[in-house]
XYZ file of C-alpha atoms in Angstrom:
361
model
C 130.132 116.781 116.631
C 129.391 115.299 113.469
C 126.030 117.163 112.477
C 122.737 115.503 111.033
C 122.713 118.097 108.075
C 125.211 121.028 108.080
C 122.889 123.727 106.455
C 125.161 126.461 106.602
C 128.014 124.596 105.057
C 125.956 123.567 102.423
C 124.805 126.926 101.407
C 127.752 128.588 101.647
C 128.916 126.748 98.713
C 127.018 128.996 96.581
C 127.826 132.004 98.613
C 128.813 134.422 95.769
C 126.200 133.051 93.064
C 123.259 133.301 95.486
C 124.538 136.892 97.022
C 124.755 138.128 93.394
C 121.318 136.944 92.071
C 119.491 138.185 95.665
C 121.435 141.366 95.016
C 119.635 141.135 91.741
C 115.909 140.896 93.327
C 116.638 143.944 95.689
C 117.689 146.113 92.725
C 114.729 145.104 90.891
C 111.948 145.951 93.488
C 110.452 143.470 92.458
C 109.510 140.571 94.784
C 106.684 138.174 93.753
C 106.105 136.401 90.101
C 109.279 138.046 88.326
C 111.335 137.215 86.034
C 113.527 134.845 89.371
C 110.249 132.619 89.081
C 109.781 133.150 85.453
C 113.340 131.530 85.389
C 113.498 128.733 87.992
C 110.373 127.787 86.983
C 111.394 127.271 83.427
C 114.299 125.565 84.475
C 112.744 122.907 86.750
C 110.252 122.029 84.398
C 112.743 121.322 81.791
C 115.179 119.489 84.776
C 112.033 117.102 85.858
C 111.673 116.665 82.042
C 107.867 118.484 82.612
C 106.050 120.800 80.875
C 105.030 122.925 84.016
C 106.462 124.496 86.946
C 103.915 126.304 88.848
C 106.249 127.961 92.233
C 104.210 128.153 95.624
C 104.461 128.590 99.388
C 105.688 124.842 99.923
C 105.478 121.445 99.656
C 102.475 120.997 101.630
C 100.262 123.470 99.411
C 102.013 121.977 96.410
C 99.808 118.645 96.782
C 96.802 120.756 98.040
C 96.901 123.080 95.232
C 97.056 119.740 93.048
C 93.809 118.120 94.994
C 91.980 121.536 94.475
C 92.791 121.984 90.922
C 91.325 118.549 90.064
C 88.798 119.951 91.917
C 88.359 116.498 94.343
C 86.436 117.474 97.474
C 83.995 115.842 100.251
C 83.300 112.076 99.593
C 86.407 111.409 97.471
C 89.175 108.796 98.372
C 92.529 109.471 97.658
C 95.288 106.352 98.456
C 98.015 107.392 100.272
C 101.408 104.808 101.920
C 100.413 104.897 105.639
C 103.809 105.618 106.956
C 104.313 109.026 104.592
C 105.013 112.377 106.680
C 101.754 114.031 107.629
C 102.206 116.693 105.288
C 100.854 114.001 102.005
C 97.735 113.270 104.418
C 96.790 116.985 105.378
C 96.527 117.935 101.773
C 94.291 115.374 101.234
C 91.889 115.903 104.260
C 92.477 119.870 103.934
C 90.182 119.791 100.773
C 88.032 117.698 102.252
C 88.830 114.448 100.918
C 89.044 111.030 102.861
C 92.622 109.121 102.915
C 92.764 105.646 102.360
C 95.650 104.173 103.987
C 98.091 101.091 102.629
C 100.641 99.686 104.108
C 104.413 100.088 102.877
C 106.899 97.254 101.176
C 109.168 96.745 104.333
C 112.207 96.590 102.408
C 111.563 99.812 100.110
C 109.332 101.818 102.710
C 107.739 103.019 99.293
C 103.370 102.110 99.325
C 103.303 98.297 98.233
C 101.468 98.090 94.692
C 100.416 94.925 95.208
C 98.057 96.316 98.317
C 96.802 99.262 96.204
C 93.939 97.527 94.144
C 91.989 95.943 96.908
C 91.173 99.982 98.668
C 89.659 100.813 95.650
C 86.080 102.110 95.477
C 83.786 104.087 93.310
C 84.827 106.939 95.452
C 88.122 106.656 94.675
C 90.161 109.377 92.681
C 93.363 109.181 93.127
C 97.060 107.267 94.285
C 98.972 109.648 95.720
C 102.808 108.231 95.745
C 105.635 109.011 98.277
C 108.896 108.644 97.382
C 109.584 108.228 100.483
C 113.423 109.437 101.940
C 114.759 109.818 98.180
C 114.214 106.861 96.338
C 110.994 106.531 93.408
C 108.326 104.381 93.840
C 109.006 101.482 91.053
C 105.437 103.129 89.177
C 105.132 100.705 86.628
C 101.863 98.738 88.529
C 100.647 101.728 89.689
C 100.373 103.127 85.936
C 98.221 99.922 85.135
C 96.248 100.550 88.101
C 95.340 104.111 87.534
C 94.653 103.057 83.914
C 92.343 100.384 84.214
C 89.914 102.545 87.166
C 90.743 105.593 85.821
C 92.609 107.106 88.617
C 95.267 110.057 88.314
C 98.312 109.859 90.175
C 99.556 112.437 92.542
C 103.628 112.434 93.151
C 104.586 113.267 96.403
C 108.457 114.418 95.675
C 109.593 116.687 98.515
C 112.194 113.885 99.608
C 113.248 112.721 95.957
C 114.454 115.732 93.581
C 116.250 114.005 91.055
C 115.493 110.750 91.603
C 114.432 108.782 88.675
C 112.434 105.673 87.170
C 112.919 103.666 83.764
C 114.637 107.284 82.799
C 112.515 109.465 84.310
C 112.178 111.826 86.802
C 109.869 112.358 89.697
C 108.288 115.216 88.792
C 107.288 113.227 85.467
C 106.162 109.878 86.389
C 102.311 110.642 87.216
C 99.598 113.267 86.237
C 100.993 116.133 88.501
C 104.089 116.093 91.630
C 104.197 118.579 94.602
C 107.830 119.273 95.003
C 109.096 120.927 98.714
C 112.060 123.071 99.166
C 112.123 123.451 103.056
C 115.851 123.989 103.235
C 117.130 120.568 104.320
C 115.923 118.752 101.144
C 117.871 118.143 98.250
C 117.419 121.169 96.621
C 116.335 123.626 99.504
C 115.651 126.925 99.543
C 116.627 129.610 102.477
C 113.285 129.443 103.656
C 109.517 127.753 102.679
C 108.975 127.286 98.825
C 107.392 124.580 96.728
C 105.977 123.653 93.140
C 103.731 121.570 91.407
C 105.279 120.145 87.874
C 102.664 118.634 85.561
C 102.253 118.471 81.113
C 98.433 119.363 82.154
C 98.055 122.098 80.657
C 94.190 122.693 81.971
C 95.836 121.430 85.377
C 98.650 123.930 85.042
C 96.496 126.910 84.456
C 94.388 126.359 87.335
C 96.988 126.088 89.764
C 98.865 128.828 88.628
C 95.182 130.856 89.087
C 93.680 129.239 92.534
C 97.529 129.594 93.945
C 97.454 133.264 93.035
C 93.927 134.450 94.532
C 91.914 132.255 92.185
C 92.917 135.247 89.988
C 93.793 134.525 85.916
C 94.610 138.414 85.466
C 94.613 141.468 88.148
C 91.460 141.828 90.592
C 89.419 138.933 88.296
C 88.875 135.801 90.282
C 87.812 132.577 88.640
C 88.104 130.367 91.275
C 87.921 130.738 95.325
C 91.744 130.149 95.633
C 94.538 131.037 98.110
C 97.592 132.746 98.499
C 100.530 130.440 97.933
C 103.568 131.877 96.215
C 107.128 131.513 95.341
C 109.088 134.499 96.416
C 111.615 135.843 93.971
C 114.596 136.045 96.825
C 113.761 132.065 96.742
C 113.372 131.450 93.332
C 116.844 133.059 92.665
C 118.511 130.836 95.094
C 116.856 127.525 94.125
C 118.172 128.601 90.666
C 122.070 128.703 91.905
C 121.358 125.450 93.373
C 119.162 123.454 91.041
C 122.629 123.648 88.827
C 124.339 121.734 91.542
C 121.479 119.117 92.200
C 123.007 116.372 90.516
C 126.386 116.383 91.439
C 124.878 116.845 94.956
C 122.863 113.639 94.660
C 125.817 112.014 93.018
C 128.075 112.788 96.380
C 124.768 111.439 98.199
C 124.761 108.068 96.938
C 128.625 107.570 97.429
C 128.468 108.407 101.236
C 125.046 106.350 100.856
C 127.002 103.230 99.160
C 129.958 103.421 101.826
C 127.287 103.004 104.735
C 125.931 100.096 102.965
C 129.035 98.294 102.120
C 130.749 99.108 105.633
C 128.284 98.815 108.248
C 128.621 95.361 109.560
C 126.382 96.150 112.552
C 124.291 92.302 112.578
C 121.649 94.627 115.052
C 121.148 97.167 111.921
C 118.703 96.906 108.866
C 120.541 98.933 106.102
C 118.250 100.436 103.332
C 118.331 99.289 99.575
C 117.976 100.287 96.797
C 116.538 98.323 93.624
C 118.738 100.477 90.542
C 121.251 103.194 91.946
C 119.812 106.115 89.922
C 116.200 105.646 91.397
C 117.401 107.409 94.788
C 119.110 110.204 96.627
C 119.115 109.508 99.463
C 117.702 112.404 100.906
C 117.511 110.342 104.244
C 120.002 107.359 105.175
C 117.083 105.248 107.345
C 118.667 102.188 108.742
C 116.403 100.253 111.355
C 117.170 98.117 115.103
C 114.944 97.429 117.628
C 117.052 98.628 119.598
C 116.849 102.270 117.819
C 116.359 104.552 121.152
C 119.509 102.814 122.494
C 121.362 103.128 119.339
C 120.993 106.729 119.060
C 121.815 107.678 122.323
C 125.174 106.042 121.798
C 125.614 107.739 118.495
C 124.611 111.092 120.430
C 127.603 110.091 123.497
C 129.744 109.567 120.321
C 129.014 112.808 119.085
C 127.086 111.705 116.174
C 123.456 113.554 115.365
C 120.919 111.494 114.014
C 117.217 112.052 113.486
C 113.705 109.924 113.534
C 111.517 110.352 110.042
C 108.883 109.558 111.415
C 108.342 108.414 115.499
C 104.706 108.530 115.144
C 102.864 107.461 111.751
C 100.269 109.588 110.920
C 97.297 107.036 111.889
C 98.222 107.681 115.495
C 98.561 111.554 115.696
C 96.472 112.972 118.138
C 95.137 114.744 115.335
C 93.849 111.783 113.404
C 92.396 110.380 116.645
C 88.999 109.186 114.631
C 91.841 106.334 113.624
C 93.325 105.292 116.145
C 91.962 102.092 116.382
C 93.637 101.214 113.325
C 96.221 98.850 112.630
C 99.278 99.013 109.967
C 101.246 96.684 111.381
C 104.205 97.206 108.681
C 104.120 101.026 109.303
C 104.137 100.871 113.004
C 107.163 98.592 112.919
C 109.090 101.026 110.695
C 108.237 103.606 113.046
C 109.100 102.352 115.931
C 112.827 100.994 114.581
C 113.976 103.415 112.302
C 116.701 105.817 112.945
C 118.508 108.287 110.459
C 122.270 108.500 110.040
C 124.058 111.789 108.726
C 123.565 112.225 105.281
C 124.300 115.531 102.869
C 126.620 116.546 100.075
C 129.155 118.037 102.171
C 129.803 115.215 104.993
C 133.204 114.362 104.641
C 135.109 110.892 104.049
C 136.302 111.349 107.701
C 133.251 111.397 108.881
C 131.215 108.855 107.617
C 134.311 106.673 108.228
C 133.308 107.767 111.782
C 129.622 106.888 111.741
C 130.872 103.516 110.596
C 133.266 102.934 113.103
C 131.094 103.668 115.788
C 128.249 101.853 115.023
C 129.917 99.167 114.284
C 131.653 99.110 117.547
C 128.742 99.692 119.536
């Protein structure tokens, strides 16, 4: 069986380097906000090309902790791509705040910047970017949008460490980016963990505070804030990693290029990419309308794949005060998009196999 994402395989890569620097934690006794976080955090920040890493419980809390340190609440908008992973729109309504859905560009699944002005309001306080399955939003609009109503931008970069625009990274393209490391992205940790990067330093401080208690310094609380840290046993590991990210992401985009340039598939929608750097692939999401089909064949053929997303957000039970809307766009993309194995250690042999297969099918 050729796996979706082999996560044991790719850990034990670092086997040794992450044993040695968890055996480091344990002899410290010293679990939470030590020198592991100290370190990875440093390093991050200077990877993304930010001034601040702030290390929290994950990805999720990352963009929360981002909405409450700007300190948006009831009555304020926030745009958000409609076909993002629920996670971007819980951190929004969490604090209180009111989504405002656009569609996506079809052929990027990134939020369309040409759709972005005409959901603005007085309310509004934000764009709140996805870069959705590994490749960056192309920001330059955006920036002249946010200028011009005075909006700040909110990165959503769980799927995209590394990925970069006009030489930049995500993590460093808007006012502040909530980075996850649930272990099957990119960089992944061996359990939950997250971060906000931002050169705020007012923005910085405040996170660092509300994430830790609302506490600046030891029982003294300045703001009503939460518990949402970075463990040191996961801050060590993410450091091994983060050293590897790149030539990870490299290995990504050649498995990513030989799907594209191989699959011949006339049923199949292969994804593209506008400049190689600007993704990494953290998902492979090719699209047929003939999807359910198409992975039940793969599955016979002894090929995982997975679904990101089968139902957008707009019509989770949860979100039922929308379900009369209509994204037409997003709903489409839902409905036909299927995800092909993709990770830094699948073979030659076997994407050769995904390609034979679907092209045979």
């Amino acid at each position: 069986m050729i796996k979706f994402l082999d996560l044991h395989k790719i850990n034990e890569r670092f086997r040794k380097e992450t044993d040695d620097r968890i055996k480091q934690v344990l002899d410290s006794g010293w679990y939470l906000l030590g020198e592991q976080d100290k370190t990875f955090e440093k390093n991050f920040a200077a990877y993304c090309g930010a001034k601040h890493c702030i290390g929290c419980a994950n990805g999720l809390e990352a963009l929360s902790l981002i909405i409450k340190g700007y300190g948006f609440g009831t009555g304020d908008e926030i745009i958000v791509p409609a076909n993002t992973y629920i996670a971007s729109i819980l951190a929004i309504t969490q604090n209180g705040c009111t989504p405002v859905l656009v569609e996506p560009d079809i052929t990027t699944y990134n939020i369309n910047p040409d759709l972005i002005e005409e959901k603005i309001t007085s309310k509004t306080k934000a764009i709140m970017v996805v870069h959705l399955y590994g490749q960056a939003v192309q920001m330059e609009k955006i920036w002249q949008i946010a200028k011009k109503h005075n909006l700040k931008i909110i990165e959503d970069s769980a799927q995209a460490h590394g990925a970069i625009y006009q030489n930049k990274k995500t993590g460093n393209l808007g006012d502040a980016s909530g980075f996850s490391f649930y272990p099957g992205k990119n960089l992944g940790c061996l359990g939950d963990g997250g971060c906000v990067t931002t050169n705020d330093d007012e923005l910085a401080f405040k996170i660092r505070a509300i994430a830790n208690y609302g506490s600046d310094y030891k029982y003294h609380h300045i703001f009503k804030g939460v518990n949402s840290r970075l463990d040191e046993i996961q801050a060590a590991v993410l450091d091994v990693k983060l050293k590897y990210l790149d030539e990870d992401n490299k290995r990504r985009r050649q498995i990513a290029k030989y799907y594209r340039e191989n699959i011949k598939n006339k049923e199949i929608i292969l994804p593209d990419t506008y400049n190689e750097d600007s993704h990494v692939w953290h998902i492979f999401a090719i699209r047929t309308k003939n999807r359910d089909k198409l992975q039940k064949y793969l599955e016979k053929n002894e090929i995982q794949t997975n679904i990101h997303y089968p139902v957008p957000p707009h019509k989770q039970e949860c979100y039922k005060e929308w379900s009369h809307l209509s994204f037409p766009i997003t709903e489409q993309i839902h409905k036909e998009v299927l995800s092909l194995p993709m990770s830094p250690v699948l073979t030659d042999e076997e994407a050769e196999k995904v390609v034979e297969v679907i092209n045979n099918g």
